[in-house]
Coordinates of C-alpha atoms in Angstrom, one line a residue:
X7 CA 81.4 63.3 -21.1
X8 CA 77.9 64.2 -20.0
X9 CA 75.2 61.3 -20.0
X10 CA 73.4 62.9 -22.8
X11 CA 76.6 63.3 -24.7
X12 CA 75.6 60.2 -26.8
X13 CA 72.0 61.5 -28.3
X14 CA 72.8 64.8 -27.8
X15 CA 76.5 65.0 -30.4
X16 CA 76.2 61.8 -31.8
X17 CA 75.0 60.4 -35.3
X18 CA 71.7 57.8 -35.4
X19 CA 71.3 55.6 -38.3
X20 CA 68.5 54.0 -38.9
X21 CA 67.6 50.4 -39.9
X22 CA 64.9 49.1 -41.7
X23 CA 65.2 45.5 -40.7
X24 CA 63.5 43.7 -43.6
X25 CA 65.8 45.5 -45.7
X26 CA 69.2 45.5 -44.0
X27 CA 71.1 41.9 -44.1
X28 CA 69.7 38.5 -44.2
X29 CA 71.3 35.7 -42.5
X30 CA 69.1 32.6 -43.1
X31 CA 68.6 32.9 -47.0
X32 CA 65.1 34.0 -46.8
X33 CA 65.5 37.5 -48.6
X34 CA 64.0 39.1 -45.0
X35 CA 66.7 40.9 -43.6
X36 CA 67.1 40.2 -39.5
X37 CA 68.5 40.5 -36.2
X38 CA 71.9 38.2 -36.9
X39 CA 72.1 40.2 -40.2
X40 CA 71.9 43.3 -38.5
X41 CA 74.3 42.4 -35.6
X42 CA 76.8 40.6 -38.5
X43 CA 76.9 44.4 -40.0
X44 CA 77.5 46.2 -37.0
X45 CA 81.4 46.5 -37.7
X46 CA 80.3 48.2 -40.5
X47 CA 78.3 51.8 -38.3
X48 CA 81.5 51.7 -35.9
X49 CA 83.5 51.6 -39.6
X50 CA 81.0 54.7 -41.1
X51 CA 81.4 56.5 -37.4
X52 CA 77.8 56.3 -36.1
X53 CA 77.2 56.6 -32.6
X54 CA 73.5 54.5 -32.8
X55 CA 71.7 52.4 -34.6
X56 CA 67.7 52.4 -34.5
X57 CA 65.8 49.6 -35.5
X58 CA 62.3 49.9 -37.0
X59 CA 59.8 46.8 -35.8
X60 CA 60.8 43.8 -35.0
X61 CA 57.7 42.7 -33.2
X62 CA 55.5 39.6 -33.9
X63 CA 53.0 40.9 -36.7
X64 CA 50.9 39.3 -39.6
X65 CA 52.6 42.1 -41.6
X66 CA 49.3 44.1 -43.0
X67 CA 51.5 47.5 -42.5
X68 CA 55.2 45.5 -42.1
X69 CA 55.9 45.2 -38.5
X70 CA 53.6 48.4 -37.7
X71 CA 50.5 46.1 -36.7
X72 CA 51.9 44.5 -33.5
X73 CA 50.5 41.6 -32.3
X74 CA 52.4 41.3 -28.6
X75 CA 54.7 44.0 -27.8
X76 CA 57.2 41.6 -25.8
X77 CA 58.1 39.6 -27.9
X78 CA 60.4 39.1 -31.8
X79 CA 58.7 38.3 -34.5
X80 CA 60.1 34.3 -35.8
X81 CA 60.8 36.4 -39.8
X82 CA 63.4 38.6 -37.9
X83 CA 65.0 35.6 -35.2
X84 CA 64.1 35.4 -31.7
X85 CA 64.7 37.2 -28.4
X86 CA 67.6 35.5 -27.5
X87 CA 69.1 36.8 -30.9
X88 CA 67.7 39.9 -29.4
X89 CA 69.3 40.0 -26.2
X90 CA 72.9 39.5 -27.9
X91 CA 72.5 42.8 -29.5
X92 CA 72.4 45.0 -27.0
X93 CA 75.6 43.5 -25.2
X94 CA 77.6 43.2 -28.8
X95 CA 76.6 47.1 -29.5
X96 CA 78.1 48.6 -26.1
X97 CA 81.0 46.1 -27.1
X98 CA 81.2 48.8 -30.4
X99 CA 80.6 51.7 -28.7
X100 CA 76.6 51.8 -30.0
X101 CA 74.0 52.5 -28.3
X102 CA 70.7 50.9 -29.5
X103 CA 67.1 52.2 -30.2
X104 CA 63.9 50.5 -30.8
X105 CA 60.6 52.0 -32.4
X106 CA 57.6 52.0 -30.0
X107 CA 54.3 51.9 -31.6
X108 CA 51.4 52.9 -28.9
X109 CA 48.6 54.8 -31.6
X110 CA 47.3 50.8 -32.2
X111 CA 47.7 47.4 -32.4
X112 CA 47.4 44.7 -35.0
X113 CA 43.9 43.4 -34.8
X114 CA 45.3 39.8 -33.8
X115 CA 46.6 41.5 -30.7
X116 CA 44.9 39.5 -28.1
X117 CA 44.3 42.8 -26.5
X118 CA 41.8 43.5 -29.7
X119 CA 40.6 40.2 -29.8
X120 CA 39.2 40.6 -26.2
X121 CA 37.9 44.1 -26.9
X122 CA 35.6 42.6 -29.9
X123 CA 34.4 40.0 -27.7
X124 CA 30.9 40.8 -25.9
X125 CA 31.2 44.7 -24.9
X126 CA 30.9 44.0 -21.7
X127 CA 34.2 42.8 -21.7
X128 CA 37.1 44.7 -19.5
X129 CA 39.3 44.9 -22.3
X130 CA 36.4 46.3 -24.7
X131 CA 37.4 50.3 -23.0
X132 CA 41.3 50.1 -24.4
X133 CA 39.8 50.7 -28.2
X134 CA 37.7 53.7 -29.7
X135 CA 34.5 51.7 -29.9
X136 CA 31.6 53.9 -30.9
X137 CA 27.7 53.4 -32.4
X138 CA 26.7 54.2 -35.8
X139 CA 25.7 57.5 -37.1
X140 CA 21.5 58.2 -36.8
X141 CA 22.3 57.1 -40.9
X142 CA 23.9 54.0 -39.6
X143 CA 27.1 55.1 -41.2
X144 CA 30.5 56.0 -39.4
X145 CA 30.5 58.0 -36.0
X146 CA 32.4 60.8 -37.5
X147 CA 33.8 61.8 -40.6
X148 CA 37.7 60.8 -39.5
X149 CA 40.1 60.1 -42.3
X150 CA 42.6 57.0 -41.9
X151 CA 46.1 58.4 -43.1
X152 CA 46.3 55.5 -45.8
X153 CA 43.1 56.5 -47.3
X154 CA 39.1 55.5 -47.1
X155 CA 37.5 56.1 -43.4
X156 CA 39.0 55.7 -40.3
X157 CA 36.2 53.5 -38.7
X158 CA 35.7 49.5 -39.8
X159 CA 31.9 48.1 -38.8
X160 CA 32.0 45.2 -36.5
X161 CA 29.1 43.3 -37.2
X162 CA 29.2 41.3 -34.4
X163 CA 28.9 44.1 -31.8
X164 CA 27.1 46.4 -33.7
X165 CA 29.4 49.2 -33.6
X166 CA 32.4 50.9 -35.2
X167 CA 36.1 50.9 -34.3
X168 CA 38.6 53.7 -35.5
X169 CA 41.9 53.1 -36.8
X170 CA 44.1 56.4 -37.8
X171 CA 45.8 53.6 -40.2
X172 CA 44.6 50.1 -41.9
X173 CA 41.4 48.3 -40.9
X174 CA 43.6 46.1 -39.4
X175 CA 45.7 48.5 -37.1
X176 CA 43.2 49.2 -34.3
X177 CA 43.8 52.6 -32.2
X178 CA 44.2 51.7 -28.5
X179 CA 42.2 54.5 -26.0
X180 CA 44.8 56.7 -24.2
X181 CA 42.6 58.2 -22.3
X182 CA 42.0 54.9 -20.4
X183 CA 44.8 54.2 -16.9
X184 CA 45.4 50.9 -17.6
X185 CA 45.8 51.4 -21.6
X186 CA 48.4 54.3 -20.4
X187 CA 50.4 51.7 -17.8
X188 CA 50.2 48.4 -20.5
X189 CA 51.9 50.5 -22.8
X190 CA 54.4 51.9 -20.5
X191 CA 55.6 48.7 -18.6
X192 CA 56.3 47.4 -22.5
X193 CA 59.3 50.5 -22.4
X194 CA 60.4 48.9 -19.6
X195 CA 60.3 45.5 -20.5
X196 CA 62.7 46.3 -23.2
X197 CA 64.8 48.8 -21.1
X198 CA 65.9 46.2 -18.7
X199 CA 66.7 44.3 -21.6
X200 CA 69.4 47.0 -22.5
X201 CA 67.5 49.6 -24.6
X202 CA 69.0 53.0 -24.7
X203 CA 65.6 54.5 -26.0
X204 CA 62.9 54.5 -28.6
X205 CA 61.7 56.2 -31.5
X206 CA 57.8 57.1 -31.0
X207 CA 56.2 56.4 -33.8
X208 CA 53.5 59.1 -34.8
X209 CA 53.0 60.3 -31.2
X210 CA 51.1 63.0 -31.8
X211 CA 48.0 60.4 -33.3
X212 CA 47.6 59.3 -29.2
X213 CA 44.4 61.2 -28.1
X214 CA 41.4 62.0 -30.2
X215 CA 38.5 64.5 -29.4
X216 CA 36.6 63.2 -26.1
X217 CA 33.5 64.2 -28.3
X218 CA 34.2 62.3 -31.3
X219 CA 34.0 65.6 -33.3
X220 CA 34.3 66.0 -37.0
X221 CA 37.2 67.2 -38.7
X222 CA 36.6 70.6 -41.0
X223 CA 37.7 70.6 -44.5
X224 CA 41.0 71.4 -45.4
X225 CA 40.7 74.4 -47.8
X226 CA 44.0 74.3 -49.1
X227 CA 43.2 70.1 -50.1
X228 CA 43.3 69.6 -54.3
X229 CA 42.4 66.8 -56.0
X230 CA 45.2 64.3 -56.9
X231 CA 46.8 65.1 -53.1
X232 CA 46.8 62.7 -50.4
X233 CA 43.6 62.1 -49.8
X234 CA 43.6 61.8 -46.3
X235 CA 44.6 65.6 -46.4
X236 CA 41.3 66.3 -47.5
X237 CA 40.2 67.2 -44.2
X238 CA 42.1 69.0 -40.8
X239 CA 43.2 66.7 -38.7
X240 CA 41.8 68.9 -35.8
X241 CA 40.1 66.1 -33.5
X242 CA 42.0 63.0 -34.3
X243 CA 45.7 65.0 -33.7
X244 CA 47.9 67.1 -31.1
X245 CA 45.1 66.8 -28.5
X246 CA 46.2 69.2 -25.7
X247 CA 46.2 65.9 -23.5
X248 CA 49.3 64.7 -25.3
X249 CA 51.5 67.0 -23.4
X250 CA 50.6 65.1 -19.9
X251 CA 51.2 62.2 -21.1
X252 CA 54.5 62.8 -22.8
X253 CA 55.5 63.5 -19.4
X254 CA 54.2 60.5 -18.2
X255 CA 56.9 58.6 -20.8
X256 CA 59.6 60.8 -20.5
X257 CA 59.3 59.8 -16.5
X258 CA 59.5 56.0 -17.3
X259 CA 62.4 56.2 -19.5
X260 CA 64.3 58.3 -17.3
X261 CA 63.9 56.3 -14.5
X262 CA 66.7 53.6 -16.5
X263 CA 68.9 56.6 -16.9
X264 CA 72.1 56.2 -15.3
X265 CA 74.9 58.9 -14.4
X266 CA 77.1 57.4 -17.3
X267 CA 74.3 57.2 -20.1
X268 CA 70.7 58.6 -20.0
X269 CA 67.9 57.6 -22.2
X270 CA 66.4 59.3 -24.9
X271 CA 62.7 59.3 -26.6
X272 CA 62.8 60.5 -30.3
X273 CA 59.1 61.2 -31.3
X274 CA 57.7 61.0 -34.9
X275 CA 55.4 64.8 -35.1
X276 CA 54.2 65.9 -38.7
X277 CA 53.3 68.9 -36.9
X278 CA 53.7 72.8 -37.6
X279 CA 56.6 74.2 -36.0
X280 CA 55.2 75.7 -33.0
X281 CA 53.1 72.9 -32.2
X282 CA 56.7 70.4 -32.7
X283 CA 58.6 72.5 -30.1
X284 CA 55.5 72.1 -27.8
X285 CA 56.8 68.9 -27.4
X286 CA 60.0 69.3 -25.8
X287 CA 57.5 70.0 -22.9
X288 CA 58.8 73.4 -21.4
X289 CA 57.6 74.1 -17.7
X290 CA 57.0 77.2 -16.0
X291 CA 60.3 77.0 -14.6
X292 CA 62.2 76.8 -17.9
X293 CA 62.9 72.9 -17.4
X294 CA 62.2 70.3 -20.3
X295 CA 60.0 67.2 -19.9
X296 CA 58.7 66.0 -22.9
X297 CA 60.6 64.2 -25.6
X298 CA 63.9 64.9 -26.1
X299 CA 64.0 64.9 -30.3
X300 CA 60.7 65.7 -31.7
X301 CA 62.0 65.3 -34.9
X302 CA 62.2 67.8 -37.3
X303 CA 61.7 66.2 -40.8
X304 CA 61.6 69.7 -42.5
X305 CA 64.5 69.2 -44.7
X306 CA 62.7 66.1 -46.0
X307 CA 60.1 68.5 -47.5
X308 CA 62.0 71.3 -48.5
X309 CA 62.6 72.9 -51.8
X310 CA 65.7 72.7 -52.4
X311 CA 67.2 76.0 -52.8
X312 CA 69.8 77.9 -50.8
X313 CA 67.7 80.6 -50.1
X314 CA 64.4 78.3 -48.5
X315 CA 66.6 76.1 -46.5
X316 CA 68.4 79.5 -44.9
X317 CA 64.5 80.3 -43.9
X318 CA 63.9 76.9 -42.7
X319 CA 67.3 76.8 -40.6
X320 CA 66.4 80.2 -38.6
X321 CA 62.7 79.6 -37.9
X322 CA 64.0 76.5 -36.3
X323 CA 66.9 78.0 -34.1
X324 CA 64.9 80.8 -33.3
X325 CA 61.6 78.7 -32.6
X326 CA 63.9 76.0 -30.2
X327 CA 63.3 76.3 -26.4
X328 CA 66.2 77.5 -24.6
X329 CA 67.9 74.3 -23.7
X330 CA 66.3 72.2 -26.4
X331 CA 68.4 69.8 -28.2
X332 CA 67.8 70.4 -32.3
X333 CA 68.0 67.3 -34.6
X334 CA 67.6 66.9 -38.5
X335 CA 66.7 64.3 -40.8
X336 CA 67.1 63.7 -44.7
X337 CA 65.0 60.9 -45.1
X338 CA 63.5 57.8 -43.5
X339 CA 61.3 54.8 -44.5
X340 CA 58.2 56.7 -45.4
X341 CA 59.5 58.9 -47.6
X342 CA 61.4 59.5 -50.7
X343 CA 65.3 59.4 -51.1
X344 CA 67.6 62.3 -51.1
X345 CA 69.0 61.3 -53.7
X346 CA 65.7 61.0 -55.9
X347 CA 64.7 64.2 -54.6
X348 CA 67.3 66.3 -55.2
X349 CA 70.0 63.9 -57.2
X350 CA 73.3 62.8 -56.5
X351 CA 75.1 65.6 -56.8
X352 CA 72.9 67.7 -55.1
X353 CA 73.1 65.0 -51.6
X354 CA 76.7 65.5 -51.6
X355 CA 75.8 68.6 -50.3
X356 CA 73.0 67.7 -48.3
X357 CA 75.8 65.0 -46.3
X358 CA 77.4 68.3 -45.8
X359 CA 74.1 70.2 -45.1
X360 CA 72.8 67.6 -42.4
X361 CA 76.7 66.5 -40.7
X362 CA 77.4 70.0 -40.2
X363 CA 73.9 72.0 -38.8
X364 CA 73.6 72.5 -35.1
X365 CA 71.5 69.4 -33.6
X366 CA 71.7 65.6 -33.9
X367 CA 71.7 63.9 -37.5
X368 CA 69.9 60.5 -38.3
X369 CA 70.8 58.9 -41.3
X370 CA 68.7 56.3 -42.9
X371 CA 70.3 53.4 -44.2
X372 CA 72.0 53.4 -47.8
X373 CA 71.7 57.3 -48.0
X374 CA 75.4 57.0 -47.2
X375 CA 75.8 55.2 -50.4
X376 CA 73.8 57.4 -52.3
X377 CA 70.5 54.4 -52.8
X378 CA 68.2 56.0 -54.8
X379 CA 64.2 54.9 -55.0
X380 CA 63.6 51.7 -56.9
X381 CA 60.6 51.5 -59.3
X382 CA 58.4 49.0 -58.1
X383 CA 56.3 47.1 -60.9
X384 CA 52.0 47.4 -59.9
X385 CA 52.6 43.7 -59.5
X386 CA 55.3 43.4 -56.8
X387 CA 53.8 46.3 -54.8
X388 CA 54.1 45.1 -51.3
X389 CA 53.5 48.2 -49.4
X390 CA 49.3 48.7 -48.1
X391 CA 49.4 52.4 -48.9
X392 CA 50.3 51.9 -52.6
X393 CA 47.6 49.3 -52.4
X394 CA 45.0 51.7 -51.1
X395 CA 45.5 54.5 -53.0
X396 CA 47.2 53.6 -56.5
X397 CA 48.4 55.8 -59.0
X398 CA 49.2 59.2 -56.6
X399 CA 53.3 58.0 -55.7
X400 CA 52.2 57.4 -51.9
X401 CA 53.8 54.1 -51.9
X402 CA 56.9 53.5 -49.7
X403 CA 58.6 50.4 -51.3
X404 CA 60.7 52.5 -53.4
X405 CA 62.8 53.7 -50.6
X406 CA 62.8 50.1 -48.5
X407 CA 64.6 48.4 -51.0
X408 CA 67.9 45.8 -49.6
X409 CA 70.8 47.1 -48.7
X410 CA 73.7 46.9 -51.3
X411 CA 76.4 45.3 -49.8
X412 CA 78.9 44.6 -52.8
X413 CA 79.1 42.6 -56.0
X414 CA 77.6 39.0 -54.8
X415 CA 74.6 38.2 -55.8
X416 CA 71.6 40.1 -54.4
X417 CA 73.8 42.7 -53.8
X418 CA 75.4 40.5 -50.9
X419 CA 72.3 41.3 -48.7
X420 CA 70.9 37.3 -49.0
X421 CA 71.4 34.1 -50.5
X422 CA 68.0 34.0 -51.1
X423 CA 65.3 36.1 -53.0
X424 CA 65.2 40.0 -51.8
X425 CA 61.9 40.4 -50.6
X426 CA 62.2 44.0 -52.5
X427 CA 63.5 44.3 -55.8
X428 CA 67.3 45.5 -56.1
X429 CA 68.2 48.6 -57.5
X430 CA 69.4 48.3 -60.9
X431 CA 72.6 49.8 -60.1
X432 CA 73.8 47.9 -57.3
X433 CA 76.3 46.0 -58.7
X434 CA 77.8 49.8 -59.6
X435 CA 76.6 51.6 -56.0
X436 CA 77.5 49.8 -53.5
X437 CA 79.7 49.9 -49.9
X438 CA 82.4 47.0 -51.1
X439 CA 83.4 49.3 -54.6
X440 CA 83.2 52.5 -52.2
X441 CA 85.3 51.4 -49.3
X442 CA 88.6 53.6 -50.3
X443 CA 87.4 55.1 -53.4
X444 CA 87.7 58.6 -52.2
X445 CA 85.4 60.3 -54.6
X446 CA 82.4 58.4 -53.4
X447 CA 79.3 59.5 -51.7
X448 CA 80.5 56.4 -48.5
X449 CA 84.1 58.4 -48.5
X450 CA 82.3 61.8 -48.3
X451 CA 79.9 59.9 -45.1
X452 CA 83.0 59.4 -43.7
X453 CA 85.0 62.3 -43.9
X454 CA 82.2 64.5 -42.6
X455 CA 81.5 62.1 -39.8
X456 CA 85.2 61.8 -38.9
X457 CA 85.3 65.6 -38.8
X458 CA 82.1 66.4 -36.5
X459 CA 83.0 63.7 -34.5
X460 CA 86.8 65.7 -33.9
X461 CA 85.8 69.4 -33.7
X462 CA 83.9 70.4 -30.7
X463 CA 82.5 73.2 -33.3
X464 CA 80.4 70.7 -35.0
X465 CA 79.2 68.2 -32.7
X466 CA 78.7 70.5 -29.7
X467 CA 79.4 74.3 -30.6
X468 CA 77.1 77.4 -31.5
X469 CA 75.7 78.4 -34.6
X470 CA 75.5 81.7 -36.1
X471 CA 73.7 82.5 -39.8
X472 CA 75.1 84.0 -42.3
X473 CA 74.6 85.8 -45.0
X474 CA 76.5 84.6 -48.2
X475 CA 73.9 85.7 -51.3
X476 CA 70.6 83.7 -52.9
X477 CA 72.9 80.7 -53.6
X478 CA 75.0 80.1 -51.2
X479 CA 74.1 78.7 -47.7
X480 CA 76.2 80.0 -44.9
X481 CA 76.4 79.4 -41.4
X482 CA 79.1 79.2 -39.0
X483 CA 79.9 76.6 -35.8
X484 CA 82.1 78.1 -33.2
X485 CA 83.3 76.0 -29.6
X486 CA 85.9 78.3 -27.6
X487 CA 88.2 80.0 -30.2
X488 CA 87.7 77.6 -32.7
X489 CA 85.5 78.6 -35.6
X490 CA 84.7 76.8 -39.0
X491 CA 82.0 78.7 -41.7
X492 CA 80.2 76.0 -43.9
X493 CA 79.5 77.6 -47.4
X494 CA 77.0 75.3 -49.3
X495 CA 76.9 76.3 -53.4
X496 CA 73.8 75.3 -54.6
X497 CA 73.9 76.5 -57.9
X498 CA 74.9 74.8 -61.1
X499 CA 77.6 77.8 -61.6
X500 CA 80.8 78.8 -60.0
X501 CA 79.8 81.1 -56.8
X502 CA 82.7 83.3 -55.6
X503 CA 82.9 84.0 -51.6
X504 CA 84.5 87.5 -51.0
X505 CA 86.7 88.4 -48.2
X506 CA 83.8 90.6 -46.3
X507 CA 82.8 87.3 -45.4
X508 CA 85.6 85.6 -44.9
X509 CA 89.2 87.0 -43.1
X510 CA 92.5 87.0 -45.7
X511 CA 93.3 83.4 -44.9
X512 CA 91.4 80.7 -44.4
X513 CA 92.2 76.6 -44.5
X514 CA 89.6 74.7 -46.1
X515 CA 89.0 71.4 -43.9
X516 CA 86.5 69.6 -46.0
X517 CA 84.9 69.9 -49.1
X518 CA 82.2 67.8 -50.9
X519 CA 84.7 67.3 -54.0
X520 CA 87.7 65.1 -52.6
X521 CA 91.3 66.3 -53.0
X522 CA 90.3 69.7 -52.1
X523 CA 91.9 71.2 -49.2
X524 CA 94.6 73.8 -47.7
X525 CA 94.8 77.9 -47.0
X526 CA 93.0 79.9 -49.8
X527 CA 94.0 83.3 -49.6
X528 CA 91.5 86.1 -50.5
X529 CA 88.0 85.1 -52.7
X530 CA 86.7 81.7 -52.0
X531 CA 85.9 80.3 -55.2
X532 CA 83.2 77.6 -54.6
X533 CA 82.3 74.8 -57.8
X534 CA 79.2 74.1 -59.0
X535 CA 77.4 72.2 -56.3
X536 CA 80.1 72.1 -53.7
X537 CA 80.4 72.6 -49.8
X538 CA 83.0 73.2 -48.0
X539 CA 84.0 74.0 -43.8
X540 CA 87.0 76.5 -43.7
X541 CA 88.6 77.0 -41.0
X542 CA 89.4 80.9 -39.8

């Protein structure tokens, strides 16, 4: 097995920590919580798990504010619990990923707290410090991403600081040497601590405009929208010196690869498509230096209908440098469920969808279970973007909510209060009443799991398109002489299959409706909202 095998045909699952397992009755989920539950990924099939912050923070933007990079934050344990995980995951067969946030710091980091001292401090160059407008305003009209400006006043100095994010999350200045190495001796403080790699978290935010440009009006921008789409993020995003210094960290994390297991960045782009594959950073020679998953988070966004998702699939094959790894995603901690979006019906096929596409799958926790979003009451709001900009949906609580574990009070995920609300149905949905209930949505994880992780077709093969009518996705995996054909229904009728696609025989090897298997002879005859693999 090659060193990349792991990232490369495996299956991430991410973990939102605060939400995962408690183990001190505090209703925070933490490290011994997650560590407790590993049994439970090696039990679903997952090859690694990756942890969102765990860093000390005061917790204005929930573990994305970090106040010392090196260090765990006391709501989550400490670093000796930290150092046990790493050891207990290769025990399981896991490999382990952290999330790396270098756009800014909390503005307790005593990096910050330096910077706003006297400007003639040497710390006062790692931040975007900049002087009023002639109008004494804000240097440039730059949007923060949870709404209002992007620039906070600093009385004390007499200028303004940006912040792509809260008031409170200060952007550090990439262009600076010494802002460039802090950041990258923190990858390999927790490398040699037994990291396997790190999600990036919005890594194309790095560099703005040496000119402090404004940003041009987005015409396409309505009222009611986001509003910090109301403008381009021209100057403040994808700054063509990104690509240097995605080389830069590619070069630091492979330097703690090994022959038996290389490491892997995974980088959070909102981008266009062309501008994501840029990131695999393609030299003149054909090689790849840049991030090895930009993630692709266009199924996340999709409409869901057969004959959109068909698009999306071949723009992306045919967009992907040759040699790129692809990956997919459903969802994540910042936005909706799939099983709001598109119901629970409707992610049975999307297991099938994301298990059985060409590239590596993450999975975010209690997807597998099919956790929908919660309602969160206007007065146990938690999340600062809710807070910001009320009333538009923006806020990401819904989809944070605690784990449900089984029956036990708080759904087994604490003795304690959930720092979240439960879902109302988790004493119905949960992982203890869907262990060996093979009609549920944790069976159906399992079976697709079990099966991409035993055909080479799936977890490793080709992919081919085709072309099976407006309804019905088709595509087919193929390693050697083995070849399955995944045929997703995605209407509310019966779709029939003919033979033109199909030879006379074929031996259906999963299907999102359980009990359904062996040779069909002839037309395929698919049910409402069911996938299947056949095998030729």
């Amino acid at each position: 097995m090659s060193a990349d095998a792991w990232w490369k045909n495996g299956i991430v699952y991410q973990v939102y920590p605060r939400s995962f397992q408690d183990s001190d009755g505090d209703g925070i989920g933490d490290l011994r919580g997650i560590q407790k539950r590993l049994d439970y990924l090696v039990e679903l099939g997952v090859d690694a798990v990756w942890i969102s912050p765990i860093y000390p923070s005061p917790m204005a933007d929930f573990g994305y504010d970090i106040s010392d990079y090196c260090d765990i934050d006391p709501r989550f344990g400490t670093l000796d619990d930290f150092d046990a995980l790493p050891a207990e995951c290769r025990a399981r067969g896991l490999k382990l990923v952290l999330d790396f946030v270098p756009n800014h710091t909390s503005d307790q980091h005593p990096w910050f707290l330096q910077s706003r001292a006297p400007r003639e401090n040497p710390k006062r160059d790692w931040y975007l410090w900049r002087d009023p407008a002639p109008d004494g305003g804000p240097p440039t009209n730059w949007i923060s991403n949870f709404g209002g400006p992007a620039w906070t006043f600093d009385e004390a100095t007499g200028q303004y600081y940006a912040h792509s994010f809260l008031k409170e999350q200060p952007d550090l200045n990439w262009r600076n040497p010494e802002v460039r190495e802090a950041m990258y001796e923190v990858l390999r403080f927790w490398l040699r601590r037994g990291v396997d790699g790190f999600r990036v978290d919005v890594l194309y935010h790095l560099v703005k405009d040496r000119l402090f440009r404004n940003n041009p009006p987005n015409p396409a921008f309505k009222p009611g929208q986001d509003p910090s789409h109301r403008l381009l993020p021209l100057y403040t995003t994808d700054r063509p010196e990104m690509q240097d210094i995605v080389v830069e960290m590619r070069r630091v994390v492979d330097a703690f690869s090994s022959e038996d297991s290389a490491r892997v960045l995974i980088g959070e782009l909102h981008l266009p498509l062309e501008r994501l594959m840029a990131y695999y950073g393609r030299t003149p020679e054909g090689m790849l230096e840049g991030v090895q998953l930009p993630f692709n988070f266009q199924l996340i966004a999709a409409p869901w209908h057969a004959a959109e998702i068909d698009r999306i699939v071949r723009n992306y094959e045919a967009a992907l440098p040759h040699g790129a790894a692809p990956n997919w995603v459903l969802g994540n901690h910042d936005k909706p469920r799939i099983a709001s979006r598109v119901g629970q019906e409707r992610a049975r096929l999307a297991a099938m969808l994301l298990l059985t596409l060409r590239g590596t799958p993450t999975l975010y926790y209690g997807d597998e279970i099919g956790m929908a979003d919660v309602p969160i009451p206007p007065a146990e709001v938690q999340d600062p973007f809710e807070k910001n900009a009320p009333g538009l949906g923006l806020g990401r609580d819904p989809q944070r909510t605690p784990m449900q574990w089984s029956r036990a009070p708080a759904a087994g995920f604490t003795q304690g209060r959930p720092w979240l609300r439960l879902a109302d149905d988790w004493a119905t949905r949960n992982v203890e009443l869907q262990r060996g209930d093979p009609d549920s949505m944790l069976s159906l994880y399992q079976r697709l799991i079990a099966l991409r992780r035993n055909e080479p077709a799936l977890h490793e093969g080709r992919h081919e398109q085709l072309d099976a009518g407006p309804d019905v996705l088709a595509y087919a995996r193929s390693a050697g002489t083995r070849r399955l054909v995944v045929l997703l229904n995605f209407a509310e009728t019966e779709m029939t299959v003919h033979a033109d696609l199909l030879p006379t025989e074929v031996v259906v090897v999963a299907s999102t409706l359980a009990g359904r298997s062996g040779a069909v002879q002839g037309e395929l005859v698919l049910q409402p909202l069911e996938g299947v693999v056949v095998a030729q």
